[in-house]
Coordinates of C-alpha atoms in Angstrom, one line a residue:
Chain A
X1 CA -80.8 -87.2 -57.4
X2 CA -80.7 -89.0 -60.2
X3 CA -79.0 -87.1 -62.6
X4 CA -79.0 -89.4 -66.0
X5 CA -83.2 -89.0 -65.1
X6 CA -83.5 -85.2 -64.9
X7 CA -81.0 -84.8 -68.4
X8 CA -83.9 -86.5 -70.3
X9 CA -86.4 -83.6 -69.1
X10 CA -84.1 -81.8 -71.0
X11 CA -84.5 -82.1 -75.0
X12 CA -82.6 -79.4 -75.4
X13 CA -79.6 -81.4 -73.7
X14 CA -79.9 -84.8 -75.9
X15 CA -79.1 -82.9 -79.4
X16 CA -75.2 -82.8 -80.6
X17 CA -73.9 -79.2 -81.2
X18 CA -71.0 -79.4 -84.5
X19 CA -71.3 -83.4 -84.2
X20 CA -70.6 -83.5 -80.5
X21 CA -72.8 -84.9 -77.8
X22 CA -73.4 -81.9 -76.0
X23 CA -72.0 -80.6 -72.8
X24 CA -74.3 -77.6 -71.6
X25 CA -71.9 -75.6 -69.5
X26 CA -73.9 -71.8 -69.2
X27 CA -76.8 -71.7 -67.2
X28 CA -74.9 -69.2 -65.3
X29 CA -76.2 -66.9 -68.4
X30 CA -79.5 -68.5 -69.0
X31 CA -81.0 -72.2 -67.8
X32 CA -82.8 -74.8 -70.1
X33 CA -85.8 -75.4 -70.1
X34 CA -87.6 -78.9 -69.1
X35 CA -90.4 -80.5 -70.8
X36 CA -92.9 -79.7 -67.3
X37 CA -91.8 -76.0 -68.0
X38 CA -92.6 -76.6 -71.7
X39 CA -95.8 -77.8 -71.2
X40 CA -97.2 -75.5 -69.3
X41 CA -96.5 -72.5 -72.0
X42 CA -97.8 -75.0 -74.3
X43 CA -101.2 -75.4 -72.1
X44 CA -101.4 -72.2 -71.2
X45 CA -101.5 -70.6 -74.6
X46 CA -103.7 -73.7 -75.8
X47 CA -106.4 -73.8 -72.8
X48 CA -106.3 -70.3 -71.2
X49 CA -104.9 -67.4 -73.1
X50 CA -106.5 -64.5 -72.0
X51 CA -105.7 -60.8 -70.6
X52 CA -105.8 -60.7 -66.5
X53 CA -107.7 -59.1 -64.1
X54 CA -109.7 -57.5 -67.1
X55 CA -111.9 -60.1 -67.8
X56 CA -115.0 -61.4 -67.3
X57 CA -115.2 -64.7 -69.4
X58 CA -113.8 -68.0 -68.3
X59 CA -110.1 -68.2 -70.1
X60 CA -109.5 -64.0 -68.3
X61 CA -110.4 -65.8 -65.3
X62 CA -108.4 -68.9 -65.7
X63 CA -105.7 -66.9 -66.7
X64 CA -105.4 -64.3 -63.8
X65 CA -106.2 -67.0 -61.4
X66 CA -102.7 -68.9 -62.9
X67 CA -100.8 -65.9 -62.8
X68 CA -101.8 -65.2 -59.4
X69 CA -101.4 -68.7 -58.5
X70 CA -97.3 -68.3 -59.7
X71 CA -97.4 -65.2 -57.6
X72 CA -97.9 -67.2 -54.7
X73 CA -95.7 -69.7 -55.7
X74 CA -93.1 -67.6 -56.1
X75 CA -93.6 -65.6 -52.5
X76 CA -93.2 -70.0 -50.9
X77 CA -90.0 -70.2 -52.9
X78 CA -88.1 -67.3 -51.6
X79 CA -90.6 -67.1 -48.1
X80 CA -92.0 -63.8 -48.8
X81 CA -94.7 -62.8 -45.8
X82 CA -97.5 -62.3 -48.4
X83 CA -97.8 -63.0 -51.6
X84 CA -98.3 -59.4 -52.6
X85 CA -94.8 -58.8 -51.5
X86 CA -93.9 -59.8 -55.0
X87 CA -94.2 -58.0 -58.4
X88 CA -93.5 -59.3 -61.8
X89 CA -90.9 -57.8 -63.7
X90 CA -88.7 -58.1 -67.1
X91 CA -85.7 -59.1 -65.1
X92 CA -83.7 -59.1 -62.2
X93 CA -81.6 -55.8 -64.2
X94 CA -85.9 -54.5 -64.6
X95 CA -86.0 -55.1 -60.8
X96 CA -82.7 -53.2 -60.4
X97 CA -83.7 -50.4 -61.8
X98 CA -86.9 -50.2 -60.5
X99 CA -85.3 -50.0 -57.1
X100 CA -83.1 -47.9 -58.0
X101 CA -85.7 -44.9 -59.5
X102 CA -88.5 -45.5 -57.0
X103 CA -85.8 -44.8 -54.2
X104 CA -84.7 -41.4 -56.0
X105 CA -85.9 -39.1 -54.0
X106 CA -84.7 -40.9 -50.8
X107 CA -81.3 -40.3 -51.8
X108 CA -79.8 -36.3 -51.3
X109 CA -76.2 -35.3 -52.3
X110 CA -74.5 -36.1 -49.1
X111 CA -76.1 -39.8 -49.1
X112 CA -73.7 -42.8 -50.2
X113 CA -74.8 -45.8 -52.0
X114 CA -73.0 -49.0 -51.4
X115 CA -72.3 -51.5 -53.9
X116 CA -69.2 -54.0 -54.2
X117 CA -66.5 -54.7 -56.6
X118 CA -67.8 -58.0 -58.3
X119 CA -71.6 -56.7 -58.6
X120 CA -72.3 -57.5 -62.8
X121 CA -73.8 -54.5 -64.9
X122 CA -77.1 -55.1 -63.9
X123 CA -76.8 -54.5 -60.1
X124 CA -74.0 -51.3 -60.4
X125 CA -75.1 -49.4 -63.2
X126 CA -78.5 -48.6 -61.9
X127 CA -76.8 -47.7 -59.3
X128 CA -74.1 -45.1 -61.0
X129 CA -77.0 -43.6 -62.5
X130 CA -79.0 -43.0 -59.1
X131 CA -75.5 -41.5 -57.9
X132 CA -75.6 -39.3 -60.4
X133 CA -79.1 -38.1 -60.5
X134 CA -79.2 -37.0 -56.9
X135 CA -75.2 -36.4 -56.0
X136 CA -74.5 -38.9 -54.1
X137 CA -71.2 -40.5 -53.8
X138 CA -71.2 -44.5 -55.0
X139 CA -68.7 -46.5 -52.9
X140 CA -67.4 -49.9 -54.1
X141 CA -66.7 -52.7 -51.4
X142 CA -63.4 -54.3 -52.4
X143 CA -62.2 -58.2 -51.9
X144 CA -59.8 -59.7 -49.7
X145 CA -56.9 -62.3 -50.3
X146 CA -59.0 -65.2 -51.1
X147 CA -61.1 -62.9 -53.4
X148 CA -64.2 -63.2 -51.5
X149 CA -65.6 -59.9 -50.1
X150 CA -63.6 -58.0 -47.7
X151 CA -66.1 -57.0 -44.5
X152 CA -63.8 -54.7 -43.0
X153 CA -63.6 -52.4 -45.9
X154 CA -67.6 -53.2 -45.8
X155 CA -67.4 -52.1 -42.6
X156 CA -65.3 -48.8 -43.2
X157 CA -67.7 -47.9 -45.8
X158 CA -71.2 -48.1 -44.3
X159 CA -71.7 -45.4 -42.1
X160 CA -74.2 -42.6 -41.2
X161 CA -74.2 -41.1 -44.6
X162 CA -75.2 -44.8 -46.3
X163 CA -78.3 -45.1 -47.6
X164 CA -78.4 -48.4 -49.8
X165 CA -76.2 -51.2 -49.9
X166 CA -76.7 -53.5 -53.1
X167 CA -74.8 -56.6 -52.8
X168 CA -74.8 -59.9 -55.4
X169 CA -75.7 -63.1 -53.1
X170 CA -73.8 -65.3 -55.5
X171 CA -70.9 -63.0 -58.0
X172 CA -71.9 -64.6 -61.4
X173 CA -67.5 -65.2 -62.0
X174 CA -66.3 -65.7 -58.3
X175 CA -68.6 -68.2 -57.3
X176 CA -69.1 -67.0 -53.6
X177 CA -71.9 -66.5 -51.9
X178 CA -71.9 -63.7 -49.8
X179 CA -72.3 -62.6 -46.5
X180 CA -75.5 -60.8 -46.3
X181 CA -76.8 -61.5 -42.9
X182 CA -73.4 -59.9 -42.4
X183 CA -73.5 -57.0 -44.8
X184 CA -77.5 -56.5 -44.2
X185 CA -76.8 -55.6 -40.2
X186 CA -73.9 -53.3 -41.2
X187 CA -76.1 -51.7 -43.2
X188 CA -79.7 -52.0 -41.4
X189 CA -77.1 -50.5 -37.7
X190 CA -77.2 -47.5 -39.8
X191 CA -80.8 -46.9 -41.2
X192 CA -79.8 -48.4 -45.2
X193 CA -81.8 -49.8 -47.1
X194 CA -81.0 -53.3 -48.6
X195 CA -81.3 -54.9 -51.8
X196 CA -79.9 -58.5 -52.7
X197 CA -79.5 -58.7 -56.5
X198 CA -80.6 -63.0 -56.1
X199 CA -79.9 -63.8 -60.0
X200 CA -77.1 -66.6 -59.2
X201 CA -78.4 -67.6 -55.7
X202 CA -82.4 -68.5 -56.7
X203 CA -81.6 -71.1 -59.0
X204 CA -79.3 -72.7 -57.1
X205 CA -79.5 -72.8 -53.7
X206 CA -82.6 -72.2 -50.6
X207 CA -83.4 -68.3 -50.5
X208 CA -85.3 -67.3 -47.6
X209 CA -85.6 -63.3 -47.6
X210 CA -86.9 -63.2 -44.7
X211 CA -84.4 -65.0 -42.8
X212 CA -81.2 -62.3 -45.1
X213 CA -83.6 -60.0 -43.9
X214 CA -83.3 -58.2 -47.0
X215 CA -85.1 -55.4 -47.9
X216 CA -85.2 -55.9 -51.4
X217 CA -84.4 -59.5 -53.5
X218 CA -84.2 -59.8 -57.5
X219 CA -83.8 -62.4 -59.6
X220 CA -85.1 -63.5 -62.9
X221 CA -86.9 -66.9 -64.6
X222 CA -84.6 -67.8 -66.9
X223 CA -81.7 -68.5 -64.9
X224 CA -84.4 -70.8 -63.3
X225 CA -85.6 -73.4 -66.0
X226 CA -88.6 -70.1 -67.1
X227 CA -88.4 -68.6 -69.6
X228 CA -86.5 -65.2 -71.0
X229 CA -88.4 -61.9 -70.2
X230 CA -89.8 -62.7 -67.1
X231 CA -87.8 -61.3 -63.8
X232 CA -89.3 -60.9 -60.0
X233 CA -88.8 -57.6 -57.9
X234 CA -89.6 -58.8 -54.0
X235 CA -89.5 -56.5 -51.3
X236 CA -91.0 -55.9 -47.3
X237 CA -94.6 -54.6 -47.8
X238 CA -93.2 -51.8 -46.4
X239 CA -90.5 -50.7 -48.8
X240 CA -93.1 -51.3 -51.9
X241 CA -95.4 -48.6 -50.0
X242 CA -92.5 -46.3 -50.3
X243 CA -91.8 -46.9 -54.0
X244 CA -93.4 -44.6 -56.8
X245 CA -94.0 -46.6 -59.9
X246 CA -91.6 -46.3 -62.6
X247 CA -94.3 -47.0 -65.4
X248 CA -98.3 -45.7 -66.0
X249 CA -100.6 -46.9 -67.7
X250 CA -103.3 -50.1 -68.2
X251 CA -103.9 -52.2 -65.1
X252 CA -102.1 -50.2 -62.7
X253 CA -104.9 -47.3 -61.9
X254 CA -107.6 -47.3 -60.1
X255 CA -109.5 -44.3 -60.5
X256 CA -108.6 -42.6 -63.5
X257 CA -110.1 -38.8 -64.0
X258 CA -108.8 -35.8 -67.3
X259 CA -106.1 -34.8 -65.3
X260 CA -105.5 -37.0 -61.8
X261 CA -105.7 -40.9 -61.5
X262 CA -104.7 -43.4 -58.2
X263 CA -103.3 -46.1 -58.5
X264 CA -104.0 -49.6 -57.1
X265 CA -102.5 -51.8 -54.5
X266 CA -98.8 -53.3 -54.3
X267 CA -98.1 -55.0 -56.2
X268 CA -100.4 -54.7 -58.9
X269 CA -99.6 -50.5 -59.3
X270 CA -95.6 -51.7 -60.2
X271 CA -96.8 -54.0 -63.2
X272 CA -98.0 -51.2 -65.4
X273 CA -99.4 -53.1 -69.4
X274 CA -100.0 -56.4 -69.6
X275 CA -97.6 -58.2 -68.4
X276 CA -95.6 -61.7 -69.2
X277 CA -98.6 -63.9 -68.3
X278 CA -97.1 -67.2 -70.0
X279 CA -93.7 -66.0 -68.5
X280 CA -95.3 -66.1 -65.3
X281 CA -97.4 -69.4 -65.1
X282 CA -94.1 -70.9 -66.9
X283 CA -92.4 -69.8 -63.5
X284 CA -94.5 -70.7 -61.3
X285 CA -94.0 -74.3 -63.1
X286 CA -90.5 -73.9 -62.9
X287 CA -90.3 -73.0 -59.4
X288 CA -92.8 -77.1 -59.7
X289 CA -90.0 -78.4 -61.5
X290 CA -87.2 -77.2 -58.8
X291 CA -89.0 -77.8 -56.0
X292 CA -89.2 -81.7 -56.2
X293 CA -86.1 -81.6 -55.7
X294 CA -85.6 -79.5 -53.0
X295 CA -83.3 -76.1 -53.5
X296 CA -80.9 -77.6 -50.8
X297 CA -80.5 -81.1 -53.1
X298 CA -79.5 -79.0 -55.9
X299 CA -77.4 -76.8 -53.8
X300 CA -75.6 -79.8 -53.0
X301 CA -75.9 -81.4 -56.0
X302 CA -73.7 -78.3 -57.8
X303 CA -71.4 -77.6 -54.6
X304 CA -70.4 -81.8 -54.9
X305 CA -69.8 -80.7 -59.2
X306 CA -68.1 -77.7 -58.0
X307 CA -65.5 -80.1 -55.6
X308 CA -65.0 -82.7 -58.3
X309 CA -64.2 -80.2 -60.9
X310 CA -62.0 -77.6 -59.1
X311 CA -59.2 -80.1 -58.8
X312 CA -59.4 -81.2 -61.9
X313 CA -58.8 -77.9 -63.3
X314 CA -56.5 -76.4 -61.1
X315 CA -54.4 -79.2 -62.0
X316 CA -54.0 -78.7 -65.7
X317 CA -51.5 -76.5 -66.2
X318 CA -51.7 -72.9 -66.7
X319 CA -55.2 -72.4 -65.6
X320 CA -55.6 -70.0 -63.3
X321 CA -59.3 -70.6 -61.0
X322 CA -61.2 -67.1 -59.9
X323 CA -62.8 -67.2 -56.6
X324 CA -62.0 -68.8 -53.7
X325 CA -60.1 -72.1 -54.5
X326 CA -61.4 -74.4 -51.7
X327 CA -65.8 -73.5 -51.7
X328 CA -67.6 -72.8 -54.9
X329 CA -70.8 -72.6 -56.2
X330 CA -71.5 -74.2 -59.4
X331 CA -69.8 -71.1 -61.4
X332 CA -66.5 -71.4 -62.0
X333 CA -64.4 -68.7 -64.0
X334 CA -60.7 -69.8 -64.9
X335 CA -58.0 -68.1 -67.8
X336 CA -55.7 -70.6 -69.2
X337 CA -52.2 -69.1 -69.5
X338 CA -51.2 -67.4 -72.9
X339 CA -54.5 -68.4 -74.7
X340 CA -57.3 -65.9 -74.7
X341 CA -60.9 -66.8 -73.7
X342 CA -62.6 -66.0 -76.8
X343 CA -59.7 -68.7 -78.8
X344 CA -60.3 -71.1 -76.0
X345 CA -64.3 -70.8 -76.2
X346 CA -64.5 -71.5 -79.9
X347 CA -62.6 -74.5 -79.3
X348 CA -64.6 -75.8 -76.6
X349 CA -67.6 -75.3 -78.7
X350 CA -66.3 -77.4 -81.5
X351 CA -65.5 -80.1 -78.9
X352 CA -69.6 -79.5 -78.3
X353 CA -68.7 -78.3 -74.9
X354 CA -70.3 -74.4 -74.3
X355 CA -68.6 -72.0 -71.7
X356 CA -68.9 -68.4 -71.7
X357 CA -66.3 -66.2 -72.4
X358 CA -65.9 -62.6 -72.0
X359 CA -66.1 -60.0 -68.8
X360 CA -69.1 -61.3 -67.5
X361 CA -70.9 -58.1 -67.7
X362 CA -68.2 -57.2 -64.6
X363 CA -66.0 -55.4 -66.4
X364 CA -65.1 -53.7 -62.4
X365 CA -64.8 -56.7 -61.2
X366 CA -61.9 -58.1 -64.2
X367 CA -60.3 -54.8 -63.8
X368 CA -59.7 -55.9 -60.5
X369 CA -58.7 -59.1 -61.5
X370 CA -55.8 -57.6 -63.6
X371 CA -57.9 -59.5 -66.6
X372 CA -60.1 -58.6 -69.7
X373 CA -62.1 -61.4 -70.3
X374 CA -62.6 -64.9 -68.6
X375 CA -63.9 -68.5 -69.3
X376 CA -66.8 -69.7 -66.9
X377 CA -68.2 -72.7 -67.2
X378 CA -71.6 -72.5 -64.9
X379 CA -73.1 -75.9 -63.3
X380 CA -77.3 -76.6 -62.8
X381 CA -79.1 -79.5 -61.3
X382 CA -78.5 -81.3 -65.0
X383 CA -74.7 -81.6 -65.4
X384 CA -73.0 -84.6 -64.0
X385 CA -69.3 -86.1 -63.6
X386 CA -69.6 -86.6 -67.1
X387 CA -70.3 -82.9 -68.6
X388 CA -67.3 -82.4 -66.4
X389 CA -65.2 -84.5 -68.0
X390 CA -66.3 -83.6 -71.0
X391 CA -64.9 -79.7 -70.1
X392 CA -61.6 -81.2 -68.5
X393 CA -60.5 -83.3 -71.9
X394 CA -61.5 -80.0 -73.8
X395 CA -59.6 -77.8 -72.0
X396 CA -56.6 -80.6 -72.2
X397 CA -57.1 -80.2 -76.0
X398 CA -57.4 -77.0 -76.8
X399 CA -54.2 -76.0 -74.4
X400 CA -52.8 -79.0 -77.0
X401 CA -53.8 -77.2 -79.7
X402 CA -52.5 -73.1 -78.9
X403 CA -49.5 -74.2 -77.3
X404 CA -48.2 -77.3 -80.1
X405 CA -49.9 -75.6 -83.4
X406 CA -52.6 -77.5 -85.4
X407 CA -50.2 -80.0 -87.1
X408 CA -50.7 -82.0 -83.9
X409 CA -53.6 -81.4 -83.2
Chain B
X1 CA -62.9 -84.9 -83.3
X2 CA -64.5 -81.2 -83.3
X3 CA -61.0 -79.5 -83.1
X4 CA -59.8 -80.5 -86.3
X5 CA -62.2 -77.9 -87.8
X6 CA -59.9 -75.7 -85.9
X7 CA -57.4 -75.9 -88.6
X8 CA -59.9 -74.1 -90.6
X9 CA -59.4 -70.6 -88.7
X10 CA -56.3 -70.7 -86.9
X11 CA -54.3 -71.8 -90.1
X12 CA -50.5 -70.9 -89.6
X13 CA -50.3 -67.2 -91.4
X14 CA -53.7 -66.8 -88.3
X15 CA -51.3 -68.0 -85.3
X16 CA -47.8 -66.7 -86.7
X17 CA -49.2 -63.1 -87.3
X18 CA -51.1 -62.9 -83.7
X19 CA -48.0 -64.4 -81.9
X20 CA -45.5 -61.9 -84.1
X21 CA -47.5 -59.2 -85.2
X22 CA -46.8 -56.3 -88.0
X23 CA -47.3 -52.3 -87.1
X24 CA -48.0 -53.0 -83.1
X25 CA -47.3 -50.1 -81.1
X26 CA -47.2 -46.4 -80.7
X27 CA -47.4 -44.5 -84.0
X28 CA -46.2 -40.8 -82.6
X29 CA -46.7 -38.5 -85.4
X30 CA -50.5 -40.0 -85.8
X31 CA -52.6 -37.5 -87.7
X32 CA -55.5 -39.3 -86.3
X33 CA -56.3 -42.7 -83.7
X34 CA -58.9 -43.9 -82.2
X35 CA -59.9 -47.0 -79.4
X36 CA -62.5 -48.6 -80.4
X37 CA -63.8 -51.7 -77.6
X38 CA -66.0 -54.8 -78.6
X39 CA -68.4 -54.5 -75.5
X40 CA -69.4 -57.8 -75.4
X41 CA -66.1 -59.0 -74.8
X42 CA -64.6 -56.4 -73.2
X43 CA -62.1 -56.8 -76.7
X44 CA -60.2 -53.3 -76.9
X45 CA -57.7 -51.8 -79.7
X46 CA -56.5 -48.0 -80.1
X47 CA -55.6 -47.5 -83.9
X48 CA -53.8 -44.7 -84.8
X49 CA -52.6 -43.8 -88.8
X50 CA -50.4 -41.1 -90.5
X51 CA -52.7 -39.7 -93.3
X52 CA -49.8 -37.5 -96.2
X53 CA -51.6 -36.1 -99.2
X54 CA -54.7 -38.9 -99.0
X55 CA -52.8 -41.5 -98.2
X56 CA -51.9 -43.9 -95.5
X57 CA -48.0 -43.6 -95.1
X58 CA -48.5 -45.4 -91.8
X59 CA -50.2 -46.9 -89.2
X60 CA -49.9 -49.2 -85.3
X61 CA -52.0 -50.3 -83.1
X62 CA -52.2 -51.1 -79.2
X63 CA -54.8 -52.5 -77.3
X64 CA -55.6 -56.4 -76.3
X65 CA -57.9 -59.5 -77.6
X66 CA -58.0 -62.7 -79.4
X67 CA -55.9 -64.5 -81.8
X68 CA -58.0 -63.5 -84.4
X69 CA -58.5 -60.0 -84.0
X70 CA -54.7 -59.1 -83.0
X71 CA -54.3 -61.6 -86.7
X72 CA -56.5 -59.1 -87.9
X73 CA -55.0 -56.1 -87.1
X74 CA -51.6 -57.3 -88.1
X75 CA -53.1 -58.4 -91.3
X76 CA -55.1 -55.1 -92.3
X77 CA -51.7 -53.1 -91.5
X78 CA -50.1 -54.6 -94.4
X79 CA -52.8 -53.8 -96.2
X80 CA -53.7 -50.2 -96.0
X81 CA -50.1 -48.7 -95.3
X82 CA -49.5 -47.2 -99.0
X83 CA -53.3 -47.1 -99.9
X84 CA -55.0 -44.2 -101.0
X85 CA -58.0 -43.1 -98.8
X86 CA -60.6 -44.6 -100.9
X87 CA -58.9 -47.2 -101.7
X88 CA -58.1 -48.5 -98.5
X89 CA -62.4 -47.7 -97.9
X90 CA -63.1 -49.9 -100.9
X91 CA -60.4 -52.9 -99.3
X92 CA -62.0 -52.1 -95.7
X93 CA -65.6 -52.7 -96.9
X94 CA -64.2 -55.7 -99.2
X95 CA -63.2 -57.3 -95.7
X96 CA -66.6 -56.9 -94.6
X97 CA -67.6 -58.7 -96.5
X98 CA -65.9 -61.2 -96.7
X99 CA -66.3 -62.1 -93.2
X100 CA -70.1 -62.3 -93.2
X101 CA -69.6 -64.7 -96.1
X102 CA -70.0 -62.9 -99.3
X103 CA -67.9 -63.4 -102.5
X104 CA -65.9 -60.4 -103.4
X105 CA -63.7 -59.9 -106.3
X106 CA -60.4 -61.8 -107.6
X107 CA -58.3 -58.3 -107.5
X108 CA -59.7 -57.7 -103.5
X109 CA -59.5 -60.9 -102.5
X110 CA -55.7 -60.4 -104.5
X111 CA -55.3 -57.6 -102.4
X112 CA -56.7 -58.7 -98.9
X113 CA -53.1 -60.3 -99.0
X114 CA -53.0 -62.4 -95.9
X115 CA -56.4 -60.8 -94.3
X116 CA -58.3 -63.1 -97.0
X117 CA -57.7 -65.9 -94.9
X118 CA -60.2 -64.2 -92.0
X119 CA -62.7 -65.4 -95.0
X120 CA -63.6 -68.5 -92.7
X121 CA -64.1 -66.8 -90.1
X122 CA -67.6 -66.1 -91.5
X123 CA -68.1 -69.9 -90.6
X124 CA -67.3 -68.9 -86.9
X125 CA -70.3 -66.1 -86.6
X126 CA -69.7 -65.6 -83.3
X127 CA -66.3 -64.7 -84.1
X128 CA -66.8 -62.2 -87.1
X129 CA -66.9 -59.3 -84.6
X130 CA -63.0 -60.0 -83.4
X131 CA -62.1 -59.6 -87.3
X132 CA -64.2 -57.2 -87.7
X133 CA -62.3 -54.6 -84.8
X134 CA -59.6 -53.6 -86.3
X135 CA -61.3 -52.7 -89.6
X136 CA -64.0 -50.6 -87.9
X137 CA -61.6 -48.7 -86.0
X138 CA -59.8 -47.7 -89.6
X139 CA -63.1 -47.2 -90.9
X140 CA -64.1 -45.0 -88.2
X141 CA -61.0 -43.0 -88.8
X142 CA -61.2 -42.6 -92.6
X143 CA -64.7 -41.4 -92.5
X144 CA -63.8 -38.4 -90.1
X145 CA -60.6 -37.0 -92.5

């Protein structure tokens, strides 16, 4: 892949930040948008903007067609068996909240919900709340000494009382790809529902929800080059048909009388009110953009870049890298001995290197790792070895500053 | 080089306070205490204060955080110990104004002692919360009393 040419598709990357060229290494938080996606949004608002599923005029028909085409593209992108298994939401968080809300009636006080210690809050707090509402037990699967998911612990915690197993496909801190097939087999063997949080996976590697045998799969548009405010909830049709809508009102109804209402079929029954039409269309454009390279090639590029970065990071005295040390996706969380991540992130920012510092919305994992926060550099399609080199140089300069004082900086 | 701008934020005084913080530890005879978290980053401060006859007679803090938050808590102790509750509240307000880039009086500037140097954090908006955490804790305690 010609990354130099790919970079040209991202106008935002051409700017200078703090008088330095921008090196954007925070794509796990949100990814940048390429020109074709920006143009798709502009085109929609300049030519096709109308409400969907309710107008009879030409613009309404065009908007509806574009919105439903985006649903089909999304279904194809993750190999759903039909477009109707794709519900457009606001975000991964909203998708998981809807699942947790919709499963409420299936969960009884003696049941168990199993998540993992590496979940970000979006795939933990909704389950905490569901457990609280229903009296079910919430169990967290731990890590092994390689900081990967402990499958023995999973086997202990997924038992006949388990009704839901909710797990990240890729950790937003440890950078590991979780063994969804193995966990799914454990879940399905006891009749539990498998919910996969794909926020860090769908943008970065090939996802086949049928091959994964996921009952639900959730991800966000903004982490895969689409705008914020558009998310995806995939569900097997049989599961979606069991979910009660969480929101009611316009657009999702079939017939409404004074005291009663009936609802549209799945997926439209879940999309109450005017949806994020331009967001969905832009997500379709982002899928087109990513698909021209192929998700396998994108995953390989990120893994090669991570393999280039990891030895350079580990060679820095006092640097601790979290997650397995030998294989990683493009998510690289680390700490520098004696330097708080916020201080380091400010220093890196002054060098034009944008990384995230904090708990990454994964506080239980931070506790488990024995830290309050970490730095996190996250890679994407538009990053290259020069970006990694700038990160390494900036880390070394930051260490020099904080270890030897500002006179020598 | 971009890092040269760090000198502005991390002056000797800030680094000195962060590496050798004043008033760090537990206050056994505290009359009020509070634990505050910075939810965006996970930093924590536990602030304990002893108030006698409407005067802050002692103050100590524990917790974890970045250089700016630790230095700020250290500097704050120097400022607030010995002050009346109402004077302390005025100085907390002055500090809050300072770190968001507002001008404060020369007198307040002087009374803030070393903490006045944290006015430079206004140039680093992402770090204002770090500087303000301890002062928010003190404000919450004084409002309760």
